[in-house]
Amino acid sequence: MIRTGHNAAGTIQSLIDDPRAIALAAPTRAQSSLANIGDATVSAATVVDSSDPALLTTAVIEFTSPTTYSINGAGSFTYTDGDPIIVNGSSTTISGTPAVGDQFTIEANYGASGDNSNALLLNDVQSNGVLDGGAISIGESYGQLVASVGGTAYQIQTGLEAQNVVYNNAEDAVLSKSAVNLDEEAANLIRYQQAYQAAAQVVSVTKILFDSLINATSR
Amino acid sequence: MRISTRGAFLNGLQAMQRLQTALDYTQRQISSGRRILNPSDDPIGSARSIELREAISRLQQFDRNAGIVSNRLSQEETALSSVNNILQRVRELALQANNATQSNESRGLIAIEVREQLSNLVQLANQQDGNGSYLFAGNLEGTQPVSRMGSSFTYNGDQGQRFIQIGEGRDVADSDPGSRVFFQIRNGNGTFTALADPGNAGTGIVGAGSLVDPTAYDQDQYTVRFIDAANYEVLDSLGATVVTAAYQSGDTIAFRGIEFSLTGSPAAGDQFIVAPSRYQDIFSTIDSLAAAIERPVSDDISRAESNNAINASLLDLDQALGNILDVRTQVGARLAAVENQVDSNGAFELTLQTTLAGIQDLDYAEAISRLSAESTTLEAAQQSFIRTSQLSLFNYF
């Protein structure tokens, strides 16, 4: 008999006991400098490529003109209001009108014990399509499993009841042909008994006849 | 068809067993209160009730979340209300100190109270909620947000906001970072500051300014320099002349879409610097105000200097008050949104519970009448079985 996982419960143990060690925060954050003059704002950073080796390094976006910016002092990129900017595997969106010299920083999210961005994403797993090639969620899949098992069980029960009826009919047929009916036997018993008594009377009548004959022929 | 004795017994027994099975099923339904005991009783209904139970437990969690968010937002609202009171008080003190009837000693006392209010404000900004997390530190909840070194104030938190889910697809922020509340406040009138150069020898006093034509405004640092007591020129940051004009006390100095008024008598060589508004934290504003109030006034020139400094601080203070009002309005709107969501969640949960009950709960009236019908039938079957099984020819032998 194959018993998969029957020892699994005994091996469960707790590895962390500090709630802050649970990875519920986003890996990176985006901040705007408090010395900025323009009114541009930056959105929270989301990770788009977690395998990027430079994910946790700091990147400074500085505006060299209202429509161009450099990253860590190098390059000249065109700024479009509201377009995502992807640096070191993190994506953020700057909107509004930046001034020359305004800076925005994307850095590792150390110390952010109050951040719950990763928790919100984890929460979505409950309703995201993760099974069947991304089409249905875990809850829906479980519901479908229950419905399918229930449906099959119902079919089997109906089949069982039908088979029972067939069996009972067959048994009735057999019994009606071969089994004993006690009343029938009792009646037969009486009949044979009477027949026997009648036959016994024949013997006694024969005896009387013979006795008469012997008596008639003796001197 | 011929009935055998054994056949009659079997038929009677099977009938009783079938009745007992049905009776057992009904009894189990009644004692559990459920119409569906196994998924096979109603496969579609079972799947549907799983979906409904999941949706209901999500709604209950959203309600708990909404309670938590409400608590935090109420705490923040209370703190902001206290901040507002402090700022109003400081504003009153600033207006008092600006009055020419004050003496150096009385202004010294006013400055003491201003510094006292500043300490209160710093403490308010470093407030913690019931769990020991700092209210205004953004996501760096374990770090004290505002630290002070003499007259310089640093923000040690971050600019993140935490969002809590209170409904399907509905997130609400449960805090505002200290950078938004206390640090990212534009100084001056929000667009530019016009400050008198501390080395001025005249008595020119700067009035409030405003942005008149946004399309003509060029963000740059400008210097308004007085050639003599009746004429001035405006230079940009490269030294080029923008405009030259004559001056009389009370005139409005206007150029490149901005303007501000000037009263008093500036001396030759006096300068007024016009710069784009930067972020200035509320604590530095109040600290500068206290310093300006403390400065002793001995003659018209120092009085003009004092007035200019206090006026500039008043403008910054008004910006801060506006900012606090802004944040409070947002917090109030969020609290109202949470309340609305809780109401709508409650109504939705009621609908789902009703549907769920309709699917999986037992109709007791129907079940109990079924139970009594089945038990009557079983009794009849049992009694008739006994009666017919006693009928035998052998009884009469």
Coordinates of C-alpha atoms in Angstrom, one line a residue, chain A:
Chain A
M1 CA 0.0 0.0 0.0
I2 CA 1.3 3.4 -0.9
R3 CA 0.9 5.9 1.8
T4 CA 2.2 9.2 0.6
G5 CA 2.9 11.9 3.2
H6 CA 1.6 9.9 6.2
N7 CA 4.6 11.0 8.2
A8 CA 4.6 14.6 7.0
A9 CA 2.6 16.1 9.9
G10 CA 5.3 15.0 12.4
T11 CA 8.0 16.9 10.5
I12 CA 6.3 20.3 10.5
Q13 CA 8.3 22.8 12.5
S14 CA 8.5 26.6 13.0
L15 CA 11.6 28.2 11.5
I16 CA 10.9 31.9 12.3
D17 CA 9.2 33.4 15.3
D18 CA 9.6 37.1 14.6
P19 CA 6.7 38.4 12.5
R20 CA 9.0 41.0 10.9
A21 CA 11.0 38.1 9.3
I22 CA 8.1 37.3 7.0
A23 CA 8.8 38.7 3.6
L24 CA 5.7 40.8 3.2
A25 CA 7.4 44.0 2.0
A26 CA 8.3 44.9 -1.5
P27 CA 12.1 44.4 -2.2
T28 CA 12.6 48.0 -3.5
R29 CA 11.2 51.4 -2.9
A30 CA 11.1 54.7 -4.8
Q31 CA 11.5 58.0 -3.1
S32 CA 11.5 61.6 -4.3
S33 CA 14.2 64.0 -2.9
L34 CA 13.0 66.5 -0.4
A35 CA 15.0 69.2 -2.3
N36 CA 12.9 68.8 -5.5
I37 CA 11.5 72.0 -7.0
G38 CA 9.2 70.5 -9.6
D39 CA 5.8 68.9 -8.8
A40 CA 6.5 65.4 -10.2
T41 CA 5.5 62.5 -8.0
V42 CA 6.9 58.9 -8.1
S43 CA 4.8 55.8 -7.7
A44 CA 5.7 52.8 -5.4
A45 CA 8.3 50.5 -7.0
T46 CA 7.3 47.0 -8.2
V47 CA 9.8 44.3 -9.2
V48 CA 9.5 43.1 -12.8
D49 CA 12.7 41.1 -13.0
S50 CA 13.6 39.4 -9.7
S51 CA 16.7 37.8 -11.2
D52 CA 18.4 41.1 -12.0
P53 CA 21.7 41.0 -10.1
A54 CA 21.6 44.8 -9.5
L55 CA 18.1 44.6 -8.0
L56 CA 19.1 45.9 -4.6
T57 CA 21.5 48.6 -5.7
T58 CA 20.6 52.2 -5.5
A59 CA 19.7 54.1 -8.7
V60 CA 19.3 57.8 -8.8
I61 CA 17.2 59.3 -11.6
E62 CA 18.1 63.0 -12.1
F63 CA 16.4 65.3 -14.5
T64 CA 18.7 67.2 -16.8
S65 CA 15.8 69.0 -18.5
P66 CA 12.1 68.9 -18.1
T67 CA 11.9 66.1 -20.6
T68 CA 15.2 64.1 -20.2
Y69 CA 16.8 62.4 -17.3
S70 CA 19.9 60.5 -16.5
I71 CA 20.3 57.3 -14.4
N72 CA 23.2 57.3 -11.9
G73 CA 24.6 60.3 -13.8
A74 CA 24.9 58.5 -17.1
G75 CA 22.8 58.5 -20.2
S76 CA 20.0 60.7 -21.4
F77 CA 16.5 59.2 -21.5
T78 CA 13.3 60.8 -22.7
Y79 CA 10.7 61.4 -20.0
T80 CA 7.1 60.8 -20.8
D81 CA 4.6 61.7 -18.1
G82 CA 3.1 58.5 -16.7
D83 CA 5.2 56.0 -18.5
P84 CA 6.9 53.3 -16.5
I85 CA 10.7 53.5 -16.0
I86 CA 12.5 50.2 -15.5
V87 CA 15.8 50.3 -13.7
N88 CA 17.7 47.3 -12.2
G89 CA 14.6 45.1 -12.4
S90 CA 12.3 47.5 -10.6
S91 CA 9.6 49.5 -12.3
T92 CA 8.2 52.9 -11.2
T93 CA 6.2 55.7 -12.8
I94 CA 7.0 59.4 -12.6
S95 CA 4.1 61.7 -13.3
G96 CA 3.8 65.5 -13.3
T97 CA 6.3 68.2 -14.3
P98 CA 9.8 67.7 -13.0
A99 CA 12.2 70.7 -12.8
V100 CA 15.9 70.5 -13.8
G101 CA 17.9 69.0 -11.0
D102 CA 15.0 67.0 -9.4
Q103 CA 16.1 63.6 -8.2
F104 CA 14.2 60.3 -7.6
T105 CA 15.9 57.4 -6.0
I106 CA 15.1 53.6 -6.4
E107 CA 16.7 51.7 -3.5
A108 CA 16.5 48.5 -1.5
N109 CA 13.6 48.6 0.9
Y110 CA 15.6 48.0 4.1
G111 CA 13.9 48.6 7.5
A112 CA 10.4 48.9 6.0
S113 CA 8.6 46.7 8.6
G114 CA 5.4 48.5 7.9
D115 CA 5.3 47.8 4.1
N116 CA 2.8 45.2 3.0
S117 CA 3.0 45.3 -0.8
N118 CA 4.2 41.7 -1.1
A119 CA 1.4 40.6 1.2
L120 CA -1.2 42.3 -1.0
L121 CA 0.3 40.5 -4.1
L122 CA 0.3 37.2 -2.1
N123 CA -3.4 37.8 -1.2
D124 CA -4.2 38.0 -4.9
V125 CA -3.1 34.4 -5.3
Q126 CA -6.4 33.3 -3.8
S127 CA -8.3 34.8 -6.7
N128 CA -5.7 34.7 -9.5
G129 CA -5.9 32.0 -12.1
V130 CA -3.0 29.7 -11.2
L131 CA -4.3 26.2 -12.3
D132 CA -5.3 24.8 -15.6
G133 CA -2.8 26.9 -17.5
G134 CA -3.8 30.1 -15.6
A135 CA -7.5 29.8 -16.3
I136 CA -9.0 29.1 -12.8
S137 CA -8.1 29.9 -9.2
I138 CA -7.5 27.4 -6.4
G139 CA -10.9 27.9 -4.9
E140 CA -12.7 27.4 -8.2
S141 CA -10.7 24.3 -8.9
Y142 CA -11.6 22.8 -5.5
G143 CA -15.3 23.6 -6.2
Q144 CA -15.1 21.9 -9.5
L145 CA -13.4 18.9 -7.9
V146 CA -16.1 18.5 -5.3
A147 CA -18.8 18.8 -8.0
S148 CA -17.2 16.2 -10.2
V149 CA -16.6 13.8 -7.3
G150 CA -20.2 14.3 -6.1
G151 CA -21.6 13.8 -9.6
T152 CA -19.7 10.6 -10.1
A153 CA -20.8 9.3 -6.7
Y154 CA -24.4 10.1 -7.5
Q155 CA -24.1 8.2 -10.8
I156 CA -22.7 5.2 -9.0
Q157 CA -25.4 5.3 -6.4
T158 CA -28.1 5.3 -9.1
G159 CA -26.4 2.4 -10.8
L160 CA -26.2 0.5 -7.5
E161 CA -30.0 1.0 -6.9
A162 CA -30.7 -0.2 -10.4
Q163 CA -28.5 -3.3 -10.0
N164 CA -30.2 -4.0 -6.7
V165 CA -33.6 -4.1 -8.4
V166 CA -32.2 -6.5 -11.1
Y167 CA -30.7 -8.7 -8.4
N168 CA -33.9 -8.8 -6.4
N169 CA -36.0 -9.7 -9.4
A170 CA -33.6 -12.5 -10.3
E171 CA -33.6 -13.8 -6.8
D172 CA -37.4 -13.7 -6.7
A173 CA -37.5 -15.7 -9.9
V174 CA -35.1 -18.3 -8.6
L175 CA -36.9 -18.6 -5.3
S176 CA -40.3 -18.8 -6.9
K177 CA -39.1 -21.8 -9.0
S178 CA -37.0 -23.7 -6.5
A179 CA -37.7 -22.6 -2.9
V180 CA -40.0 -24.2 -0.5
N181 CA -43.4 -22.8 0.6
L182 CA -44.2 -24.2 4.0
D183 CA -47.9 -24.0 3.6
E184 CA -47.6 -26.0 0.4
E185 CA -45.5 -28.6 2.3
A186 CA -47.9 -28.7 5.2
A187 CA -50.8 -29.3 2.8
N188 CA -48.8 -32.0 1.0
L189 CA -48.0 -33.5 4.4
I190 CA -51.7 -33.8 5.2
R191 CA -52.5 -35.3 1.8
Y192 CA -49.8 -37.9 2.0
Q193 CA -50.8 -38.7 5.6
Q194 CA -54.4 -39.3 4.5
A195 CA -53.2 -41.3 1.6
Y196 CA -51.1 -43.4 3.9
Q197 CA -54.1 -43.9 6.3
A198 CA -56.2 -44.9 3.3
A199 CA -53.5 -47.3 2.1
A200 CA -53.2 -48.7 5.6
Q201 CA -57.0 -49.3 5.6
V202 CA -56.5 -51.4 2.5
V203 CA -54.2 -53.7 4.4
S204 CA -56.6 -54.1 7.2
V205 CA -59.4 -54.8 4.8
T206 CA -57.3 -57.4 3.0
K207 CA -56.6 -59.0 6.4
I208 CA -60.3 -59.2 7.2
L209 CA -61.0 -60.8 3.8
F210 CA -58.3 -63.4 4.3
D211 CA -59.4 -64.2 7.8
S212 CA -62.9 -64.7 6.5
L213 CA -61.7 -67.0 3.8
I214 CA -59.7 -69.1 6.2
N215 CA -62.6 -69.3 8.5
A216 CA -64.9 -70.4 5.7
T217 CA -62.6 -73.2 4.4
S218 CA -61.5 -74.6 7.8
R219 CA -63.4 -77.7 9.5

